[in-house]
Coordinates of C-alpha atoms and ligand atoms in Angstrom, one line a residue:
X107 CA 1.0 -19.6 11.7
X108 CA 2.8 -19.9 15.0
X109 CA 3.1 -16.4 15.6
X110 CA 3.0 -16.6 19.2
X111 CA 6.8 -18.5 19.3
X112 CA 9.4 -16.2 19.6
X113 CA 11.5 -18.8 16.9
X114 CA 9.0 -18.8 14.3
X115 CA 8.5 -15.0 14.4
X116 CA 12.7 -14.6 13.7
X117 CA 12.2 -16.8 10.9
X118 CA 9.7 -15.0 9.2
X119 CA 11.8 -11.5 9.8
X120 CA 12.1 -9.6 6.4
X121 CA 15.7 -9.1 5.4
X122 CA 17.1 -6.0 3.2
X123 CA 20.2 -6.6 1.4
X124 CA 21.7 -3.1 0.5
X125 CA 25.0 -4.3 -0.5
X126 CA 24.1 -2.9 -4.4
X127 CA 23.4 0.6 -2.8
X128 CA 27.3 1.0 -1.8
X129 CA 30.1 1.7 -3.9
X130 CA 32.1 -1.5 -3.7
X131 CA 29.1 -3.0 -5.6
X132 CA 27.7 -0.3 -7.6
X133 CA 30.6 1.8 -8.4
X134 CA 32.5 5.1 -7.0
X135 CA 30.3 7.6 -8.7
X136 CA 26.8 6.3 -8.3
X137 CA 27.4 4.3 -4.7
X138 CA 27.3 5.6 -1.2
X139 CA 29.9 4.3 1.7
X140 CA 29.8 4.1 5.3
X141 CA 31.1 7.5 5.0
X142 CA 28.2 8.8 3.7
X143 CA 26.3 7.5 7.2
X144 CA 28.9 8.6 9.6
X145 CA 28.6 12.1 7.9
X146 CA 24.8 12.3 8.6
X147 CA 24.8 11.1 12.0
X148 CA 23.3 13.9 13.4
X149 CA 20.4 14.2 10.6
X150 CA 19.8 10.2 11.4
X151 CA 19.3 11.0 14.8
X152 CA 17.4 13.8 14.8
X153 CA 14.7 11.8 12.6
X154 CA 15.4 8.9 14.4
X155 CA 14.3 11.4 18.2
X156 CA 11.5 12.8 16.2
X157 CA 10.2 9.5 15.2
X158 CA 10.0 7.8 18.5
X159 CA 9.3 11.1 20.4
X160 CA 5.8 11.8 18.2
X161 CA 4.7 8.1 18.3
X162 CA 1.4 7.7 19.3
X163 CA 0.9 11.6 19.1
X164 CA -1.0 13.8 16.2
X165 CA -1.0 12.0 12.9
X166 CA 1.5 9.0 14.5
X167 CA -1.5 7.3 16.0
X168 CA -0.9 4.9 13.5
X169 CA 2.1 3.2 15.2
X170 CA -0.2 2.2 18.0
X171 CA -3.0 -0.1 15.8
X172 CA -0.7 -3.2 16.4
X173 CA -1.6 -2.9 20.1
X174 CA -4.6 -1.0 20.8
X175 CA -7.1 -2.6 18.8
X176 CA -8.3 -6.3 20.8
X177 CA -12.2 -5.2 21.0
X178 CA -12.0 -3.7 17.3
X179 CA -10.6 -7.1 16.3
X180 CA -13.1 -9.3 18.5
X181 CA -15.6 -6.8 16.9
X182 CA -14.2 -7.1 13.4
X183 CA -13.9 -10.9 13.7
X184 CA -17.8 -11.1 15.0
X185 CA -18.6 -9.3 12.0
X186 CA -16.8 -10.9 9.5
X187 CA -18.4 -14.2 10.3
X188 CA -21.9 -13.0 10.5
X189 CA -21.0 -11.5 7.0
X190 CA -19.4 -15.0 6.0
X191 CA -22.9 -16.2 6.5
X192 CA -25.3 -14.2 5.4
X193 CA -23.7 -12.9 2.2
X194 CA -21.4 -13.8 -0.9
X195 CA -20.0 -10.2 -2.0
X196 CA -18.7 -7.6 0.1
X197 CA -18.1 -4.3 -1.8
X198 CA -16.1 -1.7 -0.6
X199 CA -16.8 1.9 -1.8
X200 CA -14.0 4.1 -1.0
X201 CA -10.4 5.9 -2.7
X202 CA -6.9 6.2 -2.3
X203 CA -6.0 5.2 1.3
X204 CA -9.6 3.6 2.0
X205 CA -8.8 1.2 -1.2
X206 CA -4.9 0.9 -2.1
X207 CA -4.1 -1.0 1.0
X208 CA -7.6 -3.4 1.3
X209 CA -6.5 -4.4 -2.3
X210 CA -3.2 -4.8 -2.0
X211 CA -3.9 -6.9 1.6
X212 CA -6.5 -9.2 -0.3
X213 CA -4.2 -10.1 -3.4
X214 CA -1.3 -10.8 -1.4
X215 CA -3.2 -13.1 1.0
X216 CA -5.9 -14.6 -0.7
X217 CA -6.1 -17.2 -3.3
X218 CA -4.9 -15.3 -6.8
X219 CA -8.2 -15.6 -8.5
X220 CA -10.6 -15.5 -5.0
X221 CA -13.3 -14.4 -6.9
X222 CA -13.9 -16.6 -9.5
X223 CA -13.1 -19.8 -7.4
X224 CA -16.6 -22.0 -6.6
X225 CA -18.1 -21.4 -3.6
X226 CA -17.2 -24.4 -2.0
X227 CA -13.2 -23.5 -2.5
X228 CA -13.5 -20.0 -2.0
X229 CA -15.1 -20.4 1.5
X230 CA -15.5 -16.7 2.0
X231 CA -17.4 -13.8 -0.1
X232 CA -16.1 -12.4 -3.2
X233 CA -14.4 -9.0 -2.6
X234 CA -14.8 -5.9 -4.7
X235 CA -12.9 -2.7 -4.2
X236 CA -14.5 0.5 -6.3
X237 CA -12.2 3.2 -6.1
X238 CA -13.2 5.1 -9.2
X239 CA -16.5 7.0 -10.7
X240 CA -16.0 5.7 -13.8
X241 CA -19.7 4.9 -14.9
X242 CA -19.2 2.2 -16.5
X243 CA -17.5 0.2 -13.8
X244 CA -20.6 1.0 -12.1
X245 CA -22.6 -0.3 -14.2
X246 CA -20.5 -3.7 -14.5
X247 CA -20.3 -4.1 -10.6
X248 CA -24.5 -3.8 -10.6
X249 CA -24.3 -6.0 -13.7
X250 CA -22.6 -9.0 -11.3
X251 CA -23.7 -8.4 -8.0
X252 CA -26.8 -10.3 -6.9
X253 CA -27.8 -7.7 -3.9
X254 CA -29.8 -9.9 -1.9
X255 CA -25.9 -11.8 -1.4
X256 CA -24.4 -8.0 -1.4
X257 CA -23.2 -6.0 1.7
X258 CA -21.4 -2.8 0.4
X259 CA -18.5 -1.5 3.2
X260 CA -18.6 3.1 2.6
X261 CA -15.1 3.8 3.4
X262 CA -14.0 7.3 4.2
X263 CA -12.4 8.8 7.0
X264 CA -13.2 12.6 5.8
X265 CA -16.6 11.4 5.4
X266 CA -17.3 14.0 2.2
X267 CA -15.0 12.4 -0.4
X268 CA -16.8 13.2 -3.6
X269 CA -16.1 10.0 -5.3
X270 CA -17.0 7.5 -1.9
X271 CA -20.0 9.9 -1.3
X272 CA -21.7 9.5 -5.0
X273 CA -21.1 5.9 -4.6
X274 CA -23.0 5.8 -1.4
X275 CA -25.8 7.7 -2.7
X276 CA -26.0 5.4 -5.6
X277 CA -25.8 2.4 -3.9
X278 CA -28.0 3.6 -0.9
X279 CA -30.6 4.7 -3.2
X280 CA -30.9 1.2 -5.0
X281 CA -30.8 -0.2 -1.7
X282 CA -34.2 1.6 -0.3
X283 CA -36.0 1.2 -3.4
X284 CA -35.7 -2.7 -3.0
X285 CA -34.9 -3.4 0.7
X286 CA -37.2 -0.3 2.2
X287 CA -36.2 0.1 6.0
X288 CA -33.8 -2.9 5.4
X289 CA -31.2 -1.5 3.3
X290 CA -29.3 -0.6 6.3
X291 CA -28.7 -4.3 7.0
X292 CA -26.5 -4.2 3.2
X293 CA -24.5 -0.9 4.3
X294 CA -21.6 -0.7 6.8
X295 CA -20.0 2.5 7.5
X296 CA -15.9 3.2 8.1
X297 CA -15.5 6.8 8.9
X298 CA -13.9 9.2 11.1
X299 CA -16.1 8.9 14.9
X300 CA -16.6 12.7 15.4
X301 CA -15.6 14.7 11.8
X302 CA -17.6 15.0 8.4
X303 CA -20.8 13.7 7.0
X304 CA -20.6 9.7 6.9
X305 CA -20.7 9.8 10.7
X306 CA -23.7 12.2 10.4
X307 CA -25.7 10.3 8.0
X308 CA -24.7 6.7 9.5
X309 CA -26.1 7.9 12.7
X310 CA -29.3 8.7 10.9
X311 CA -29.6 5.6 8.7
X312 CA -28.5 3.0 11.5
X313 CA -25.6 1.9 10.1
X314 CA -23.3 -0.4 11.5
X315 CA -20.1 1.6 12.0
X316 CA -16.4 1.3 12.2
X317 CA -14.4 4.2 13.5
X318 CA -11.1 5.4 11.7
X319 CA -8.9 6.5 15.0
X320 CA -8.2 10.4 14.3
X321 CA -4.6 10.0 14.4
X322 CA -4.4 7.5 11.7
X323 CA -4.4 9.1 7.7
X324 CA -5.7 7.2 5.2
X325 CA -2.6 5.5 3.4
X326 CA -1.7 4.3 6.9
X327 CA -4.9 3.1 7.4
X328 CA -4.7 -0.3 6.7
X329 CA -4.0 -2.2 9.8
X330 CA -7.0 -0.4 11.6
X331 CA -11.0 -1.4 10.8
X332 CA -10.7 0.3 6.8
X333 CA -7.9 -2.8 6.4
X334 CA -8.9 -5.5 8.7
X335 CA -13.0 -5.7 8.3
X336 CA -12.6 -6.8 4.6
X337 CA -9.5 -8.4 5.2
X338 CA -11.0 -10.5 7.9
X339 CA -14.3 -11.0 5.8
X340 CA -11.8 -13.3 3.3
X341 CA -11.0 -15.1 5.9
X342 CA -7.2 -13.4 6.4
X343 CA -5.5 -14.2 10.0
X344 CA -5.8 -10.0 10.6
X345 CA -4.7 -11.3 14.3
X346 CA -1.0 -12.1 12.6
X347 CA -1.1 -9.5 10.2
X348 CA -1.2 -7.1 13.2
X349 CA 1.7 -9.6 15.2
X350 CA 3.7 -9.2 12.3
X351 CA 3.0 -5.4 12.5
X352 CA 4.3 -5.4 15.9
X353 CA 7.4 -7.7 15.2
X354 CA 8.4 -5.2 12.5
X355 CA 8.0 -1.9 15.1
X356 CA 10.1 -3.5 17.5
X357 CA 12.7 -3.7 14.8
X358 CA 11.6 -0.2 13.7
X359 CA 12.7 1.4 17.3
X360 CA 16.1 -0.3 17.1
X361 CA 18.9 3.1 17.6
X362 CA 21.6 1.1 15.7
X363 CA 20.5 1.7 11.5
X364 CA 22.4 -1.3 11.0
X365 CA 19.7 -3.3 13.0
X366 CA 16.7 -0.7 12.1
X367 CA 14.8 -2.0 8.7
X368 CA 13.5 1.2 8.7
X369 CA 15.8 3.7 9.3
X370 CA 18.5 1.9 6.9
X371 CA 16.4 2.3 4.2
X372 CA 15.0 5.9 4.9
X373 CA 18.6 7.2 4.9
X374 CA 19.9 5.3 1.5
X375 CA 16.4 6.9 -0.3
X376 CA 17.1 9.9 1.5
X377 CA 20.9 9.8 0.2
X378 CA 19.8 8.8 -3.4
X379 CA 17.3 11.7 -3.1
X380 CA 19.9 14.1 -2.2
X381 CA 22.5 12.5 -5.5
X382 CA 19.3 12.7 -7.9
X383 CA 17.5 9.7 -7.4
X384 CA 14.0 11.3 -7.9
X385 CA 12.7 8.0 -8.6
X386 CA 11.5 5.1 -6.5
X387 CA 10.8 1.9 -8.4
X388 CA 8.6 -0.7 -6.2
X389 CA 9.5 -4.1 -8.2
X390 CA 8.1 -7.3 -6.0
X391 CA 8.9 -10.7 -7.5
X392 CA 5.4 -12.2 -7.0
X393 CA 2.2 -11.5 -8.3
X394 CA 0.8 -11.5 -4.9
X395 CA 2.6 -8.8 -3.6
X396 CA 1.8 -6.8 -7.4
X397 CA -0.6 -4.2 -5.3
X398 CA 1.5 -3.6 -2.4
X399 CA 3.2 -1.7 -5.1
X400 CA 0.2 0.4 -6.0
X401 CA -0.4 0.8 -2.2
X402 CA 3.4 1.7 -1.6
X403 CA 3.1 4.2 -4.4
X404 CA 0.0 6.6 -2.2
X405 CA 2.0 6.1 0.8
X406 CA 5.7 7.2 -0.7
X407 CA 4.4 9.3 -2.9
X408 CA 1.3 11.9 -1.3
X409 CA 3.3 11.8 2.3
X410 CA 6.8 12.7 0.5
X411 CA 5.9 14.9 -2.1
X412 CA 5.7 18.3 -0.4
X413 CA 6.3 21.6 -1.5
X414 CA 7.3 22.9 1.9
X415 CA 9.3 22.2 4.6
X416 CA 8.5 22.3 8.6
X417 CA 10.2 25.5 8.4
X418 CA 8.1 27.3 5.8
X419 CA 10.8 26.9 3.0
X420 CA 9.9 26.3 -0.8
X421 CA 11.5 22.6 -1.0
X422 CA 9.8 20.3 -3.4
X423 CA 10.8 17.3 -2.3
X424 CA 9.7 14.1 -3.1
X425 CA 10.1 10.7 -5.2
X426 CA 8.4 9.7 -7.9
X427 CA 7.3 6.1 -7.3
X428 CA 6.8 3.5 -9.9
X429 CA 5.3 0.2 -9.4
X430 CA 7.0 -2.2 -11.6
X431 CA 6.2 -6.0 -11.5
X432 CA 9.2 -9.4 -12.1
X433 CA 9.3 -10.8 -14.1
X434 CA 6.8 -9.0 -16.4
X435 CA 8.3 -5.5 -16.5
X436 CA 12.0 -7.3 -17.3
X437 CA 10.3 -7.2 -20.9
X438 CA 9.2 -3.7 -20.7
X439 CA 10.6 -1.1 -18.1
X440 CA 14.1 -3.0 -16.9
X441 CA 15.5 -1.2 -20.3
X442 CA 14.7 2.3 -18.9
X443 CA 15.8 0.9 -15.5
X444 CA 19.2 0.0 -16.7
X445 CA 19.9 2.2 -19.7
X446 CA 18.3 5.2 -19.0
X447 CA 19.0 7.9 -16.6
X448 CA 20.8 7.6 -13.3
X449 CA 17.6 8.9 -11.8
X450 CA 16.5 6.1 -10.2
X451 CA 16.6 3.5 -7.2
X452 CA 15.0 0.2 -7.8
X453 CA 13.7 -1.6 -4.7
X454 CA 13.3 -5.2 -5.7
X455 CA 11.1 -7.5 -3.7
X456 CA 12.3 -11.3 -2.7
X457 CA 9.5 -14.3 -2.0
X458 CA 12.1 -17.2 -0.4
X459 CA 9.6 -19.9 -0.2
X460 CA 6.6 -19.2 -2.4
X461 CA 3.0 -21.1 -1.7
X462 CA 3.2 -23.2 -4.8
X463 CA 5.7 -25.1 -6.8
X464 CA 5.1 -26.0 -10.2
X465 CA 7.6 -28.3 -12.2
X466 CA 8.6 -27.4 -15.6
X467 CA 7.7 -30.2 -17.9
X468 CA 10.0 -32.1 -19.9
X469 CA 9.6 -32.1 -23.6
X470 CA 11.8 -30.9 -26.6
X471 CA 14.5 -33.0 -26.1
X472 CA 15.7 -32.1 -30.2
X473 CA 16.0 -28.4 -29.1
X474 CA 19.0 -27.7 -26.1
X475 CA 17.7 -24.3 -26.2
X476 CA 14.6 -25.2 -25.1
X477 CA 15.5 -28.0 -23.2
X478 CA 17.9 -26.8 -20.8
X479 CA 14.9 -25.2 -18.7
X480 CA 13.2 -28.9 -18.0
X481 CA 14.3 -30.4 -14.7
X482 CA 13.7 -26.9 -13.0
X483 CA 10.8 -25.5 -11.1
X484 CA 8.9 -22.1 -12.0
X485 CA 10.3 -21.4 -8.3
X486 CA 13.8 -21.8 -10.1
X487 CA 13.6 -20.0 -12.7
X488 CA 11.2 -16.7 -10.9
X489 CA 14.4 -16.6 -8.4
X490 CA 16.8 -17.0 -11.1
X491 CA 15.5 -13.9 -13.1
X492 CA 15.2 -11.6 -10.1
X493 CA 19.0 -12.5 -9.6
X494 CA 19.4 -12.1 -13.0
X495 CA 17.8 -8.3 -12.8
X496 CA 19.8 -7.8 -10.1
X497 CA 23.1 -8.3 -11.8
X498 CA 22.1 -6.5 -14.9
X499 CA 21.3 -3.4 -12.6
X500 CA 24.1 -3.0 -10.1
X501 CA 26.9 -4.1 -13.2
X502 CA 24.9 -0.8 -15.2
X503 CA 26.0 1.1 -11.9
X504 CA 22.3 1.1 -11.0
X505 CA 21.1 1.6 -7.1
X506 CA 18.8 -1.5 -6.4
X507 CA 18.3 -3.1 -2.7
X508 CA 16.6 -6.3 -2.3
X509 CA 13.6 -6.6 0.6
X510 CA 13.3 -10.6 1.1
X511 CA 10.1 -12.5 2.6
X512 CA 11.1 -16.1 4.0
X513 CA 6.9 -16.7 2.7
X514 CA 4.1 -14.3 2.0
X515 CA 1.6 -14.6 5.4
X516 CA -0.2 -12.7 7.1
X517 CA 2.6 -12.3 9.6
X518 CA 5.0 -11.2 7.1
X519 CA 2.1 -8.3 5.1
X520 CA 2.2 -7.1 8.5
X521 CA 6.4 -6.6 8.9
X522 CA 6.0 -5.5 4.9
X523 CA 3.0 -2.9 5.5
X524 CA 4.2 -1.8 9.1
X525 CA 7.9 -1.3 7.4
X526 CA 7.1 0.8 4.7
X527 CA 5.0 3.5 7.0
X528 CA 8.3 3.7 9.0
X529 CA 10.9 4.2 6.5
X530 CA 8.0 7.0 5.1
X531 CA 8.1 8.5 8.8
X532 CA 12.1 8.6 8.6
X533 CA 12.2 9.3 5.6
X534 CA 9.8 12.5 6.1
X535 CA 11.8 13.3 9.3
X536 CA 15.0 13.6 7.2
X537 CA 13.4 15.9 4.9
X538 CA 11.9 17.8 7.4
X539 CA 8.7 17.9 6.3
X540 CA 5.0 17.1 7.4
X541 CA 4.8 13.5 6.5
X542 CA 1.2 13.2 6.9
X543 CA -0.9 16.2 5.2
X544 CA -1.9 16.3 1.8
X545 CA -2.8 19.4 1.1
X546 CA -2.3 18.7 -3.3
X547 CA -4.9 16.2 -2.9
X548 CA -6.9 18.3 -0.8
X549 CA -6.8 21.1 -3.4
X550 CA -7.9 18.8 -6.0
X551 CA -11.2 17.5 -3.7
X552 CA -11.7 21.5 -3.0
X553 CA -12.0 21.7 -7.1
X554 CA -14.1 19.4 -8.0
X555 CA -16.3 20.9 -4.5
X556 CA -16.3 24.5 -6.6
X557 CA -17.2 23.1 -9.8
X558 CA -20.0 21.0 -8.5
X559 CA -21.2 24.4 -6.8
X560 CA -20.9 22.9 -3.1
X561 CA -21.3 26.1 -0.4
X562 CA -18.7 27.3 0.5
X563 CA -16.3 27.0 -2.4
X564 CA -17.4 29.9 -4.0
X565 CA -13.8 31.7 -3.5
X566 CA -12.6 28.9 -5.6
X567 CA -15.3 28.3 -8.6
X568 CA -14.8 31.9 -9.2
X569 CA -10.9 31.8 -9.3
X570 CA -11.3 28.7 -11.8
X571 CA -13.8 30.7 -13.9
X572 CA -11.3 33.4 -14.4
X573 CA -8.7 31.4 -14.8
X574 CA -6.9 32.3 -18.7
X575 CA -9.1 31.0 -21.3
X576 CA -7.7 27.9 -23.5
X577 CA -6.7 29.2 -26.5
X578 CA -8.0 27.7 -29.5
X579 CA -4.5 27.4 -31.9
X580 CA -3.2 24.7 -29.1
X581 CA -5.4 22.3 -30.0
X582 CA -4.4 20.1 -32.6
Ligands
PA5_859 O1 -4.1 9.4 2.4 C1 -5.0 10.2 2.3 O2 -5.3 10.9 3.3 C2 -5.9 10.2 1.1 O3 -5.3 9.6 0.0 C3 -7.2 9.6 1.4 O4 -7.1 8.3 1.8 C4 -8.2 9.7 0.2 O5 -8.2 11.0 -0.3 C5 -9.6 9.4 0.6 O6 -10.0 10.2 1.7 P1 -11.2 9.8 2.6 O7 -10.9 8.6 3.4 O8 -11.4 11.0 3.5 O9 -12.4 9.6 1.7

């Protein structure tokens, strides 16, 4: 990856190709026109100013990890490779934006079935992501992990996450009882440097430690250490992922929203949002980008989804994002997506060159309707039905934008990631909301806090105790 040549980054640019947004292609009545930019100039600028002017500042800290990381990285990389040979699983225990985006960075990048490769193919250790406290996936993982080849990575930047917190005790526990004072050497910590209980107990335990910067949430946490250690631990180029980061701000800061990646496609959401469009279908056309739906799906949908606005009015904004996968869903969802309500936009993801090219084998030579697909490649024919989905939406009048990758690379999960946590800051700007809280989720953790009689949540286990009895003649 020749990342450091000026050419070679233009070629691996992503492109967006809206034209199935405007009305010449999609119709009068669903379709937007130029018209419809020129009369939000001012709204576009205004989000465009309050982008740039609170970059690096409060919860923006996140648009400086492409640039202000080169001893985390060394760090990181030093890591990595003392992992690499000491151990053959790395575990991460951690939810929502300390999971989505290490998944989605380790199927896009890594071989499709890493884990079950041999050893000597795999040349790096098998990676685990538990982001649930479903018992019984607890009890699998155990079941396959030989601990003296296990390091487990904790993951939370609040440091008191229930779920992340009862895996750590779990896993710490088992730890001592077999490795005594040398469990510590099969723990890392990722948490916040100066807030919550992580930091506390990795103090106290000796942990090695990664710091989550305090301006960076968790769903855009995934070019800083929660991201790159197990990234890098894989054996991913995190050096290129973050290049391709930077490529993709540059583009990002661009005033012109004809040359801005970002801000184009922050002001057709927010247009379809203001016409009805209160869903946001994530639909990649390669396996390997199949989680950077899921991890597209926290980030759009806990930073957009607000109740209020920046002014304290009752708005209630938000998309509902779907993850959808081509070709697979053509044979499931594309129905809903072209027959069904005009509720949604479809954002449909483009691999130009992928890794592999497999020939379709001749055969049935009796049977045209077979045949005609020999002579092709897979390549052919994965392309072929995108376009295909693509035709069948925008003649059903349905909004759908294409986002193309010339390859998948590290470089180019960088522009992807690094674009999508821009058009969420626009996007959030436009609505004039705070992007960055979460105060639903928050209420949830604050629940489960009450009902597991943690102090201080009193005020809440006693408003869920009196909340109105279930009545017994609506069950069924
Ligand atoms: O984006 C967010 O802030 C959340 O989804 C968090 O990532 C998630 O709740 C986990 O939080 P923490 O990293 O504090 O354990």
């Amino acid at each position: 990856m020749d990342y450091k040549n000026a050419a070679w980054r233009k070629s691996m640019e992503l492109k967006i190709d809206y034209n199935n947004m405007m009305k010449e292609f999609v119709g009068e009545e669903q379709g937007f026109s130029v018209k419809d930019f020129t009369d939000n100039k001012k709204l576009i600028a205004s989000a465009f100013n309050t982008v740039c002017e609170n970059r690096g500042t409060g919860m923006m800290g996140w648009t400086e990890l492409p640039y202000n990381q080169k001893e985390i990285v060394a760090d990181i990389i030093a890591t990595a490779k003392d992992i690499k040979k000491k151990f053959d699983n790395f575990v991460v225990l951690g939810i929502g934006g300390s999971a989505l985006g290490p998944i989605a960075v380790f199927q896009a990048l890594c071989h499709l079935r890493h884990n079950e490769l041999p050893k000597s193919k795999r040349k790096a250790p098998k990676l685990y992501v538990e982001d649930n406290v479903d018992p019984e996936r607890m009890v699998a993982l155990l079941d396959v992990l030989d601990l003296d080849k296990t390091v487990f990575n904790v993951v939370t930047k609040s440091g008191a996450t229930s779920e992340t917190m009862s895996q750590y005790l779990i896993i710490m526990d088992i730890l001592k009882k077999r490795y005594g004072d040398k469990a510590k050497e099969h723990m890392i910590a990722t948490t916040s440097a100066h807030k919550g209980n992580l930091i506390k107990i990795a103090q106290a335990e000796g942990l090695k430690t990664f710091y989550i910067p305090d301006g960076v949430g968790g769903r855009f946490s995934e070019l800083c250490p929660v991201g790159l250690l197990p990234a890098a631990v894989v054996g991913i180029d995190i050096k290129a992922m973050l290049a391709g980061a930077a490529h993709m701000d540059k583009l990002c800061k661009n005033k012109d929203y004809k040359k801005n990646p970002a801000l184009i496609s922050a002001i057709l959401e927010y247009l379809a949002m203001q016409n009805g469009k209160n869903i946001s279908v994530m639909m990649p056309y390669a396996d390997s980008l199949k989680y950077i739906a899921d991890w597209y799906c926290q980030l759009w949908g806990e930073s957009l989804g607000k109740a209020v606005d920046n002014d304290g009015n009752e708005v209630f904004v938000g998309q509902t994002p779907v993850k959808a996968l081509g070709v697979t869903d053509q044979h499931s969802q594309v129905q809903l997506y072209r027959e069904g309500p005009f509720d949604k936009v479809i954002t449909l993801i483009a691999v130009e060159n992928y890794r592999k090219t497999v020939d379709i084998s001749n055969g049935c030579e009796d049977i045209p309707d077979v045949n005609f697909l020999c002579g092709h490649t897979m390549n052919e024919l994965i392309t072929a039905e995108r376009k295909a989905t693509e035709y069948a939406l925008t003649t059903a009048h349905r909004l759908n934008y294409t986002i193309t990758l010339p390859e998948v690379n590290a470089f180019t999960i960088g522009e992807l990631l690094y674009l999508f946590e821009m058009e969420t800051a626009y996007t959030g700007a436009m609505l004039n909301i705070d992007t960055f809280n979460q105060p639903g989720v928050e209420g949830g953790k604050n629940a489960t806090y009450a009902l597991f009689g943690r102090k201080g949540y009193e005020k809440t286990k006693e408003e869920m105790d009196n909340a109105p009895a279930k009545k017994a003649e609506y069950f069924c």
